[in-house]
Tab-separated table of C-alpha atoms in Angstrom:
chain	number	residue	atom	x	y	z
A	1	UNK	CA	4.712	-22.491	-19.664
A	2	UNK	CA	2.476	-19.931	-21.218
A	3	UNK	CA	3.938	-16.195	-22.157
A	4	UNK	CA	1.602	-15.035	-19.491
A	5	UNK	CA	2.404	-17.552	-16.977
A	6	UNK	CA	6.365	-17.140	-17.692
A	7	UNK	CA	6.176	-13.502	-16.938
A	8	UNK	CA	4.008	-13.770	-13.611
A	9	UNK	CA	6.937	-16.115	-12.820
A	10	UNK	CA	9.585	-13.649	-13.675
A	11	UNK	CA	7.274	-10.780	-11.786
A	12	UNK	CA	7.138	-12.923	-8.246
A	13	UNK	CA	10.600	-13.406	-8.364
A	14	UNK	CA	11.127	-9.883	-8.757
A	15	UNK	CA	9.272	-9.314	-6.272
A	16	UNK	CA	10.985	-11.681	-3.719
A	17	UNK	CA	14.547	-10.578	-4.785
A	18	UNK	CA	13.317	-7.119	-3.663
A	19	UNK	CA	13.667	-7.514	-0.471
A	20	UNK	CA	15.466	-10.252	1.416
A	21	UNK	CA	13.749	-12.238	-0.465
A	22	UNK	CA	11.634	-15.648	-0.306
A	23	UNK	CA	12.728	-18.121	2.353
A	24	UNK	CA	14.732	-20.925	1.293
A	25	UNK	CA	13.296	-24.765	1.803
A	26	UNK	CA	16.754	-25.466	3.967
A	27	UNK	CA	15.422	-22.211	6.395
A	28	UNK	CA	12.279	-22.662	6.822
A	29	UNK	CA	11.158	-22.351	10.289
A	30	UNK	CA	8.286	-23.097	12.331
A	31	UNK	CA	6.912	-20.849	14.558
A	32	UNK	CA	7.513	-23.320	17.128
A	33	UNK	CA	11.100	-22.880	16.762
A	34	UNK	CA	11.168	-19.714	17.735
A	35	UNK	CA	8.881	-19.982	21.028
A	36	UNK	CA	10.098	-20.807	24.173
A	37	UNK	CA	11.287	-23.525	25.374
A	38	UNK	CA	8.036	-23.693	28.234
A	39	UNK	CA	5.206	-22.663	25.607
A	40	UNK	CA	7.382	-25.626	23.240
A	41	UNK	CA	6.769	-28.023	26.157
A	42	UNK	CA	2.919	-27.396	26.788
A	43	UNK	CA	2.736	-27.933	22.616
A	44	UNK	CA	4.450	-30.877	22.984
A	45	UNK	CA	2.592	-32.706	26.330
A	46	UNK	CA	-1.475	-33.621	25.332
A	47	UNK	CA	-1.615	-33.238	28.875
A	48	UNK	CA	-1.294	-29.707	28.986
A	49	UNK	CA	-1.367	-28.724	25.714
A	50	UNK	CA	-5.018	-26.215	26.374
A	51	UNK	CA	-5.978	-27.467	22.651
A	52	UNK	CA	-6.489	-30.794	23.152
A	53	UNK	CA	-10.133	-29.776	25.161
A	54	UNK	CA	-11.200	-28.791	21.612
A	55	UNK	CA	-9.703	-31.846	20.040
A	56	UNK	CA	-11.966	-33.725	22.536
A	57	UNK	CA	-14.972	-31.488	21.880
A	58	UNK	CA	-14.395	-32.600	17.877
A	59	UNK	CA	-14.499	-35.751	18.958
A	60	UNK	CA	-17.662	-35.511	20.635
A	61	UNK	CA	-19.432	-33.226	17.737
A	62	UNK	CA	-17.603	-35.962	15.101
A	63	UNK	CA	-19.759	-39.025	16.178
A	64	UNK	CA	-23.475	-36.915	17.301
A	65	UNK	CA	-26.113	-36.316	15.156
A	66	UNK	CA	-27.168	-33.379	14.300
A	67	UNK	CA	-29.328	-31.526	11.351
A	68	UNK	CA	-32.589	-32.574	9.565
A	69	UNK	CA	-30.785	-35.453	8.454
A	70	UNK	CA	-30.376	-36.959	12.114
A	71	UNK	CA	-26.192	-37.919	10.380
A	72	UNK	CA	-23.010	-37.624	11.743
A	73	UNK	CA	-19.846	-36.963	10.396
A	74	UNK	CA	-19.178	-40.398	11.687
A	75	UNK	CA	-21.825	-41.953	9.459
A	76	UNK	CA	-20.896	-41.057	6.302
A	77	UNK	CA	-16.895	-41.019	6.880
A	78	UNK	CA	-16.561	-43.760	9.669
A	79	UNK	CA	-13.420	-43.115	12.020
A	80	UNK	CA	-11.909	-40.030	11.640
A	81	UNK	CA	-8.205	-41.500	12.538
A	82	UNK	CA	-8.489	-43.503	9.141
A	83	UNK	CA	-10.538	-41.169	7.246
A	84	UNK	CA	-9.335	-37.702	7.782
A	85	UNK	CA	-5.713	-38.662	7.821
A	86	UNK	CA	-3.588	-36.216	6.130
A	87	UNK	CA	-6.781	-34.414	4.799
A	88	UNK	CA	-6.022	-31.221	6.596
A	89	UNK	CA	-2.760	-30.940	4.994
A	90	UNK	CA	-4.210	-30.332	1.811
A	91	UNK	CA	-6.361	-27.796	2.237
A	92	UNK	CA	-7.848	-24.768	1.032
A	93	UNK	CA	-8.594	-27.581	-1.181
A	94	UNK	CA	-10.500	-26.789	-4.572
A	95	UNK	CA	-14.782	-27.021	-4.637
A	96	UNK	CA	-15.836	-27.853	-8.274
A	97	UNK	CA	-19.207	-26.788	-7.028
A	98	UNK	CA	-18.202	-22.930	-6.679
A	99	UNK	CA	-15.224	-23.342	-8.851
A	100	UNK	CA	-12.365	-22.043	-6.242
A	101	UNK	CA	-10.641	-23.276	-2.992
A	102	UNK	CA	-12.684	-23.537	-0.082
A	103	UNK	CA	-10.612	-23.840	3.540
A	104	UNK	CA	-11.116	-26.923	5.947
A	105	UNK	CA	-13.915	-24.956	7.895
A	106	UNK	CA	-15.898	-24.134	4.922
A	107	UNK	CA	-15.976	-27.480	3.515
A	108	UNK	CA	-17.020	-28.519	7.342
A	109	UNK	CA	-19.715	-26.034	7.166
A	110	UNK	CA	-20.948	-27.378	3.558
A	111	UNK	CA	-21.302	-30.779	4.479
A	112	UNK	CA	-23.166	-29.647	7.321
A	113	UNK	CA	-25.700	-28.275	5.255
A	114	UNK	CA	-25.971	-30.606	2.525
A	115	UNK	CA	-25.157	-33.677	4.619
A	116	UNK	CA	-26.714	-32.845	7.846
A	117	UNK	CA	-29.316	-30.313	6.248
A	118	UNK	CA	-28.360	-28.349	9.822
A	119	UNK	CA	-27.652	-24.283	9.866
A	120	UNK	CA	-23.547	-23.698	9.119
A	121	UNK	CA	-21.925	-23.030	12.180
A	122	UNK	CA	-20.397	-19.494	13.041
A	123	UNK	CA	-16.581	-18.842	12.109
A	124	UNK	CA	-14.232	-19.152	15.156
A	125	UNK	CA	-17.844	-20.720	17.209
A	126	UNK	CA	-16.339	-23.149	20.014
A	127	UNK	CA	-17.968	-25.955	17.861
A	128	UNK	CA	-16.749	-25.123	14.299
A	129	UNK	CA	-13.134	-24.379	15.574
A	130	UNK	CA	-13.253	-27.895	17.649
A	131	UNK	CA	-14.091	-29.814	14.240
A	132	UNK	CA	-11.969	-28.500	12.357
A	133	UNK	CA	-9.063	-29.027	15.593
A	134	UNK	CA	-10.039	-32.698	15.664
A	135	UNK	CA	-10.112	-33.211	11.965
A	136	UNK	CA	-6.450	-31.429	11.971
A	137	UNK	CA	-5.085	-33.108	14.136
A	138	UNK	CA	-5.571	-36.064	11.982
A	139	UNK	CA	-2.636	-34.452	10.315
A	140	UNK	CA	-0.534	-33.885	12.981
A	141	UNK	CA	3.147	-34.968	12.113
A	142	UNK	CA	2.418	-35.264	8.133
A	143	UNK	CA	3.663	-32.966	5.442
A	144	UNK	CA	1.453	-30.443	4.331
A	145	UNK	CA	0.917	-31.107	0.589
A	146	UNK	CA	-0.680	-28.607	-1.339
A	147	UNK	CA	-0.526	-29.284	-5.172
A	148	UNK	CA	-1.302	-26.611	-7.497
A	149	UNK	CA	-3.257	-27.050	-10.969
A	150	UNK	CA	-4.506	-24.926	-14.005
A	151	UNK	CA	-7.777	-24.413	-11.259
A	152	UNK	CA	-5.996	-23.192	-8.356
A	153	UNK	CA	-2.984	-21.721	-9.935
A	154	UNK	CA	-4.991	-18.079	-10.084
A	155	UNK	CA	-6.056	-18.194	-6.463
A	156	UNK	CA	-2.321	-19.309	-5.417
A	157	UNK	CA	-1.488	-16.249	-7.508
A	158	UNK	CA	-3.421	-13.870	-6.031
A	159	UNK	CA	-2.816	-14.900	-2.143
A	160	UNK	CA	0.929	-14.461	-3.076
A	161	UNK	CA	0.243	-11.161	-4.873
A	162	UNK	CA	-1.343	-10.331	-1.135
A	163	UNK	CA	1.710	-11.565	0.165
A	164	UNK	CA	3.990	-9.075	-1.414
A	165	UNK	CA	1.612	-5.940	-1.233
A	166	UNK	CA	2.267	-3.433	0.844
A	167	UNK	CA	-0.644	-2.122	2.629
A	168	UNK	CA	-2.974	-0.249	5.437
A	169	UNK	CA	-1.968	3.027	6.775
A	170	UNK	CA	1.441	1.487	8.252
A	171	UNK	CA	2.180	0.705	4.292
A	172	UNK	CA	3.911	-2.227	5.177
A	173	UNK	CA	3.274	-6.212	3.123
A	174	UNK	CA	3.235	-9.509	5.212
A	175	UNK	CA	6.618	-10.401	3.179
A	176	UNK	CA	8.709	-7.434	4.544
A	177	UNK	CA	8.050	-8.774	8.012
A	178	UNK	CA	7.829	-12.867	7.298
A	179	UNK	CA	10.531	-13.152	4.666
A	180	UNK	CA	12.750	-9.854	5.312
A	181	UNK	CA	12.397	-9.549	9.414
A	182	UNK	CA	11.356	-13.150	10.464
A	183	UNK	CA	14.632	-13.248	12.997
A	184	UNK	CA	14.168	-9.995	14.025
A	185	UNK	CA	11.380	-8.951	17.184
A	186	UNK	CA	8.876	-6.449	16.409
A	187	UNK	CA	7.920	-4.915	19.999
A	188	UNK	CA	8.924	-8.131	22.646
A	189	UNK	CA	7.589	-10.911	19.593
A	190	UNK	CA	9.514	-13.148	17.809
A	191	UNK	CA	8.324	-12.464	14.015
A	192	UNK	CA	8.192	-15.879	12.917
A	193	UNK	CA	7.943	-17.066	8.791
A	194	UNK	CA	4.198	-17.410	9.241
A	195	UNK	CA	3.783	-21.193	7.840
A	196	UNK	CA	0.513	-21.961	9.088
A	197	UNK	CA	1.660	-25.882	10.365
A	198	UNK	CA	-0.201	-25.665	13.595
A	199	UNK	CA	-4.349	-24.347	13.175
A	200	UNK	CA	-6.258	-24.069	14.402
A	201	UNK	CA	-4.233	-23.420	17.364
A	202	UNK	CA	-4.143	-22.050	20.838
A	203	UNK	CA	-2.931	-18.857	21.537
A	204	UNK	CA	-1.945	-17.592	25.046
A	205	UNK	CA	-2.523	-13.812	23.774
A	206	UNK	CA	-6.207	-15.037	22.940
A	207	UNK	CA	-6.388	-17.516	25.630
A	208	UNK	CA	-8.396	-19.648	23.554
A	209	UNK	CA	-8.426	-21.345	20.332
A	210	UNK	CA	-8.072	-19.860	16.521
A	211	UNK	CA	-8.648	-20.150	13.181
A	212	UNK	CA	-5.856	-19.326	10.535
A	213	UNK	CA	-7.973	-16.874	9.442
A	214	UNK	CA	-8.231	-14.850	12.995
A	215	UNK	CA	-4.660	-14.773	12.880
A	216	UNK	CA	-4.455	-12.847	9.566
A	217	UNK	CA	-7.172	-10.513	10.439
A	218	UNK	CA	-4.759	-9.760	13.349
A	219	UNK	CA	-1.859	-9.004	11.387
A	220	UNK	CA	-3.631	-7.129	8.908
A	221	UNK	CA	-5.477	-4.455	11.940
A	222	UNK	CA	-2.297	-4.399	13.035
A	223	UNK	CA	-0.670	-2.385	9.918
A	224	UNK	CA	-3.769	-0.305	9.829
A	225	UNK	CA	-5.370	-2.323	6.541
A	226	UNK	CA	-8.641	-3.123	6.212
A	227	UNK	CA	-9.624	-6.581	7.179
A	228	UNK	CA	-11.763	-8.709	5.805
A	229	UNK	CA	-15.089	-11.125	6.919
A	230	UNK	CA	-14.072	-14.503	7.994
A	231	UNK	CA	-14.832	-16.850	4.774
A	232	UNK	CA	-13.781	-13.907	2.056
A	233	UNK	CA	-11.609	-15.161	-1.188
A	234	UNK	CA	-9.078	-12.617	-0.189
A	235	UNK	CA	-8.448	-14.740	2.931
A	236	UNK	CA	-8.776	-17.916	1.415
A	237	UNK	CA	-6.538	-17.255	-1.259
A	238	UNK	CA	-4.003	-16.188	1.342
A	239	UNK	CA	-4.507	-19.305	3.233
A	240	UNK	CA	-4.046	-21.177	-0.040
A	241	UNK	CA	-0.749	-19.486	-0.607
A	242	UNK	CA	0.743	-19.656	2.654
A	243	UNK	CA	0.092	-23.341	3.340
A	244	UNK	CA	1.909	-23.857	-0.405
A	245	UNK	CA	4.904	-21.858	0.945
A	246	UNK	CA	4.964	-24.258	3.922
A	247	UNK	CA	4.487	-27.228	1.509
A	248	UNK	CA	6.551	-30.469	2.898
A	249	UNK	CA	6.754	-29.024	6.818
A	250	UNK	CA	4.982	-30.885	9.390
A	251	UNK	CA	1.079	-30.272	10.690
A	252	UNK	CA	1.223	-29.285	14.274
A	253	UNK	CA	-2.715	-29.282	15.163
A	254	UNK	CA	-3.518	-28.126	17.859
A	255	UNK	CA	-0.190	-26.021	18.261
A	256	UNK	CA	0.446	-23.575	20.956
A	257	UNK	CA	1.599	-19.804	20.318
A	258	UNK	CA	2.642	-16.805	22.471
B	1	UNK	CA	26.041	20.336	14.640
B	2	UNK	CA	24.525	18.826	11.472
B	3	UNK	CA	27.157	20.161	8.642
B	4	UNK	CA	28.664	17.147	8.501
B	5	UNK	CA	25.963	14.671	8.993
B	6	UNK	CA	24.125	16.877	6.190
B	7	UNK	CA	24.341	14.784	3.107
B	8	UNK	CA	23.481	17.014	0.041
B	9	UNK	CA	20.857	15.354	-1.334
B	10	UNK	CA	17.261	17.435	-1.489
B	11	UNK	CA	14.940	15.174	0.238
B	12	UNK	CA	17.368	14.547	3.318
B	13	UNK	CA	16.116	17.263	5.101
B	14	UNK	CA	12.989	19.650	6.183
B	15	UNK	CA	14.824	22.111	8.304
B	16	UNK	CA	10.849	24.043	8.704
B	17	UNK	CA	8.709	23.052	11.924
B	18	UNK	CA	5.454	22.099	10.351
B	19	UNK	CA	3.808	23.839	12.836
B	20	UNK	CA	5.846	27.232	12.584
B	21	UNK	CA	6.792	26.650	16.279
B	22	UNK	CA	9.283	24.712	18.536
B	23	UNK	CA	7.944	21.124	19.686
B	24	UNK	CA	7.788	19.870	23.295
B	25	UNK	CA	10.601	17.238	24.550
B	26	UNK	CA	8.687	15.539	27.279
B	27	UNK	CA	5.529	15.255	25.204
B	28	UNK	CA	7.834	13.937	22.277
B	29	UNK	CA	9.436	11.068	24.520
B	30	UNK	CA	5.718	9.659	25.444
B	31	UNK	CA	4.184	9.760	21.846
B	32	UNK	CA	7.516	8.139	20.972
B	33	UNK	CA	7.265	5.421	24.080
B	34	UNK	CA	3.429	4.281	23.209
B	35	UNK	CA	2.473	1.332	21.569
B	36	UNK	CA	-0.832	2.471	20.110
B	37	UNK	CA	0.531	6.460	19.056
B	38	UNK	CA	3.669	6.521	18.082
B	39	UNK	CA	4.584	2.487	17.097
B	40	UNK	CA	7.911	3.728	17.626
B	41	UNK	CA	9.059	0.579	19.648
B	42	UNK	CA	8.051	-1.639	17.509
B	43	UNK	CA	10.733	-1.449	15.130
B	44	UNK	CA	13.214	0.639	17.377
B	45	UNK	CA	14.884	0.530	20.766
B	46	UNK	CA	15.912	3.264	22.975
B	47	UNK	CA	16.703	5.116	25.801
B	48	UNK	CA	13.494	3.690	27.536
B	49	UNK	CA	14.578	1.674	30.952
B	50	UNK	CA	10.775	1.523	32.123
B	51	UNK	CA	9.716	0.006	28.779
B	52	UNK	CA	10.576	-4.144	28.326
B	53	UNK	CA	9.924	-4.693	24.947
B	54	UNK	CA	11.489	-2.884	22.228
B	55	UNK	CA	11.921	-3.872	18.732
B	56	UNK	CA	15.209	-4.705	16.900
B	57	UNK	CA	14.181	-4.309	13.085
B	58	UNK	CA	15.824	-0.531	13.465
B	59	UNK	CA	18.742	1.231	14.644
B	60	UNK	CA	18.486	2.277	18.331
B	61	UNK	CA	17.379	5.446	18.712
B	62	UNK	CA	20.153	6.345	21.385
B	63	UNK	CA	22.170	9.423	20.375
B	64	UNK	CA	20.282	9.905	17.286
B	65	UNK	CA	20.378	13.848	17.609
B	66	UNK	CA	24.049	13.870	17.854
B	67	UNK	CA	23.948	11.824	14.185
B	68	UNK	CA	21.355	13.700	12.400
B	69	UNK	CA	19.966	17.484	12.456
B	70	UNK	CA	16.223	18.354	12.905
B	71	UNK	CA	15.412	18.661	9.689
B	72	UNK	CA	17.145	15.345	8.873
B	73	UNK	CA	14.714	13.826	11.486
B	74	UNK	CA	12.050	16.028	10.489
B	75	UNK	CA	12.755	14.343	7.290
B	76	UNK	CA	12.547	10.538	8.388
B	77	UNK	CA	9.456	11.407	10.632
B	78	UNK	CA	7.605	13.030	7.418
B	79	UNK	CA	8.690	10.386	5.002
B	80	UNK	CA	11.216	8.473	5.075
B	81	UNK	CA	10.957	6.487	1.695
B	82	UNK	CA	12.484	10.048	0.565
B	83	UNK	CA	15.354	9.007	2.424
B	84	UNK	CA	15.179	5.130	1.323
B	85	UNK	CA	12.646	4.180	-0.959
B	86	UNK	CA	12.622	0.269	0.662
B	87	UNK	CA	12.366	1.621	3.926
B	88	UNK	CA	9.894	-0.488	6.144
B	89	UNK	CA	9.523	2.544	8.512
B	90	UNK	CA	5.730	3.825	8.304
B	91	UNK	CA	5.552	7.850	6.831
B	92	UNK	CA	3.906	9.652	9.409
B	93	UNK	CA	2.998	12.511	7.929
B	94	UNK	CA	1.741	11.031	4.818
B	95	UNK	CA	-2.315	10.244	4.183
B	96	UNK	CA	-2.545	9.930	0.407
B	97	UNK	CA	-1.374	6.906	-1.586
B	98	UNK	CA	-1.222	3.978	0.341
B	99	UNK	CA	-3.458	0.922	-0.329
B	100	UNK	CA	-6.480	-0.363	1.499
B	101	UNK	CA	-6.213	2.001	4.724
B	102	UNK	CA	-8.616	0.457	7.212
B	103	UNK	CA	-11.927	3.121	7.489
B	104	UNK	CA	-10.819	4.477	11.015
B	105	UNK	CA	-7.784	5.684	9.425
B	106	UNK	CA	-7.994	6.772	6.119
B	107	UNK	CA	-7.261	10.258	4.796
B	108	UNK	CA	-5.537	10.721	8.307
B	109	UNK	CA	-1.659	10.672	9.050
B	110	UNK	CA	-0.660	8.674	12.251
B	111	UNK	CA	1.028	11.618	13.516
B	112	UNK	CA	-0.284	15.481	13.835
B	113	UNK	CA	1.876	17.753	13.001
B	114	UNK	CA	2.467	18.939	16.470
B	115	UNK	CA	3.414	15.625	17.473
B	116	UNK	CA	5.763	15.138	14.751
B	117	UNK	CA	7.223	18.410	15.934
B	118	UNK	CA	7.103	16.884	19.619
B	119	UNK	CA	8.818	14.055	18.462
B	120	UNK	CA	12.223	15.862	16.919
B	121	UNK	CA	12.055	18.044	19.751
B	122	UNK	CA	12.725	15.163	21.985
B	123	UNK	CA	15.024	13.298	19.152
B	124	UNK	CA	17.391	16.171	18.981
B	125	UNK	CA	18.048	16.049	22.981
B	126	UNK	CA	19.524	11.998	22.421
B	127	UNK	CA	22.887	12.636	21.552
């Protein structure tokens, strides 16, 4: 380990030792734990879990052509059950291309254009987030796996130095709530660890389906911060670091959230 | 009421109103009940029957004015990282300093200082 590596090591756990500290792998929770036991039931049934409809959509959009190049996903990566098993559980996943981690609907959106030579489709449209659902939930009971090189080290670096920041006119940092407060309630709401095992996912606040990345724009508006657009490296790098934190835990896709 | 809650320390207390003037309890207690002005119930529970959820990162705010003086709230309202420099609890009469303040708030405190004066007005009657 490099001088400079070694004391970005020593820094983080600084920072986590701060506070309550960084969640140990033995208490790591999903969200789902902490939900009731009737939302855990409508997660659990594909009869009612209000996700599914997506999953089916994905499953439609998977196997129709579409773009300039008349292709579907289907004909250049066959059945999805074999092909996109486990794939969701490693992303943001590194693009050589623009040389930093790209999240599973931006690498949906780029072989849309360079496969399909169709227009991207719009973050959190009904079509993008049904993809991405059906794709996901390829995943569904598998570890998420998220392995960290010399390429993605300074973009897991940054989404944890996000992590820890305190920010927005509230001045507070996603870690005093998810690491410090994650068994307390803030208003009625559980707090929850934020592992992002289940997106997208439906939520009955939304009524609808989401993207990870709708759910941290939430959070963020709600201590007053600045957000960012859907797609930014602040965001991705975020995703990239929570999904690491939640390494080993199981994909839920399509989960279901208060 | 407050000489023997009054720890020495400097920044444990503003016994001034910001405003010069005495605050109003029944405003106080509905800044102090809403969601979207005074966040209070987040965090904190308190005497609030009519509201359902109420937060449990804090200490109920039942009897607080018997435990601490005006200024002492004043204080906590104003800034309370004076107080505890880990606190989680927002400063509310703060608007310099903090990082990446969304546009529709920045430069602005989250309280005026007539409501913060509303607000320990109402505070100092739960004891």
């Amino acid at each position: 380990m490099s001088l400079r590596t070694a004391l970005l090591f020593a820094a983080s756990l600084l920072c986590a030792r701060a506070g309550a500290g960084e969640i140990p792998p033995s208490e790591r929770r999903s969200g789902y734990d902490l939900m009731s036991r009737e939302t855990r039931a409508m997660q659990d049934d594909d009869a009612t879990n209000p996700g599914m409809l997506w999953v089916l959509d994905g499953e439609t959009l998977w196997n129709r052509k579409a773009g300039a190049a008349d292709r579907a996903c289907s004909d250049c990566h066959g059945d999805a059950r074999e092909s996109m098993k486990a794939v969701a559980a490693r992303y943001p996943a590194f693009d050589a291309a623009l040389g930093r981690p790209v999240n599973l609907e931006q690498r949906i959106n780029m072989c849309r254009s360079k496969r399909q030579k169709a227009p991207p489709l719009a973050f959190e449209s009904r079509e993008l987030l049904a993809l991405a659902a059906y794709v996901a939930r390829q995943s569904r009971g598998l570890p998420i796996n998220i392995t960290i090189d010399a390429r993605t080290r300074p973009f897991l670096e940054a989404g944890r130095e996000a992590f820890f920041r305190r920010q927005g006119q509230l001045n507070l940092a996603c870690a005093q709530c998810h690491d410090d407060h994650w068994s307390g309630k803030l208003a009625g709401s559980p707090i929850t660890q934020a592992h992002p095992t289940g997106y997208p996912l439906y939520r009955l606040e939304w009524q609808g389906l989401g993207s990870l990345e709708r759910r941290l724009r939430g959070c963020l508006t709600g201590v007053r911060a600045e957000s960012y657009p859907y797609g930014a490296p602040e965001l991705v790098n975020l995703e990239l670091y929570l999904m690491w934190r939640a390494n080993g835990m199981r994909m839920e896709t399509p989960a279901v959230r208060p | 009421m407050s000489l023997l809650a009054g720890n020495a320390f400097a920044a444990d207390s503003i016994p001034a109103s910001l405003t010069g003037a005495k605050g109003d309890p029944a405003r106080g207690r509905a800044i102090v009940a809403n969601r979207q002005v005074g966040l209070c119930l987040l965090c904190h529970s308190g005497p609030f029957p009519e509201e359902r959820f109420q937060g449990n990162l804090a200490p109920d705010l039942t009897s607080v004015g018997a435990r601490y003086s005006e200024g002492q709230i004043r204080q906590r309202m104003v800034d309370s990282r004076k107080v505890n420099p880990q606190t989680i609890m927002p400063a509310y009469y703060e608007s310099e300093g903090f990082v990446r303040v969304a546009p529709a708030y920045r430069g602005k405190t989250i309280l005026s200082a007539e409501q913060i004066e509303d607000v320990v007005a109402y505070l100092a009657t739960l004891r």
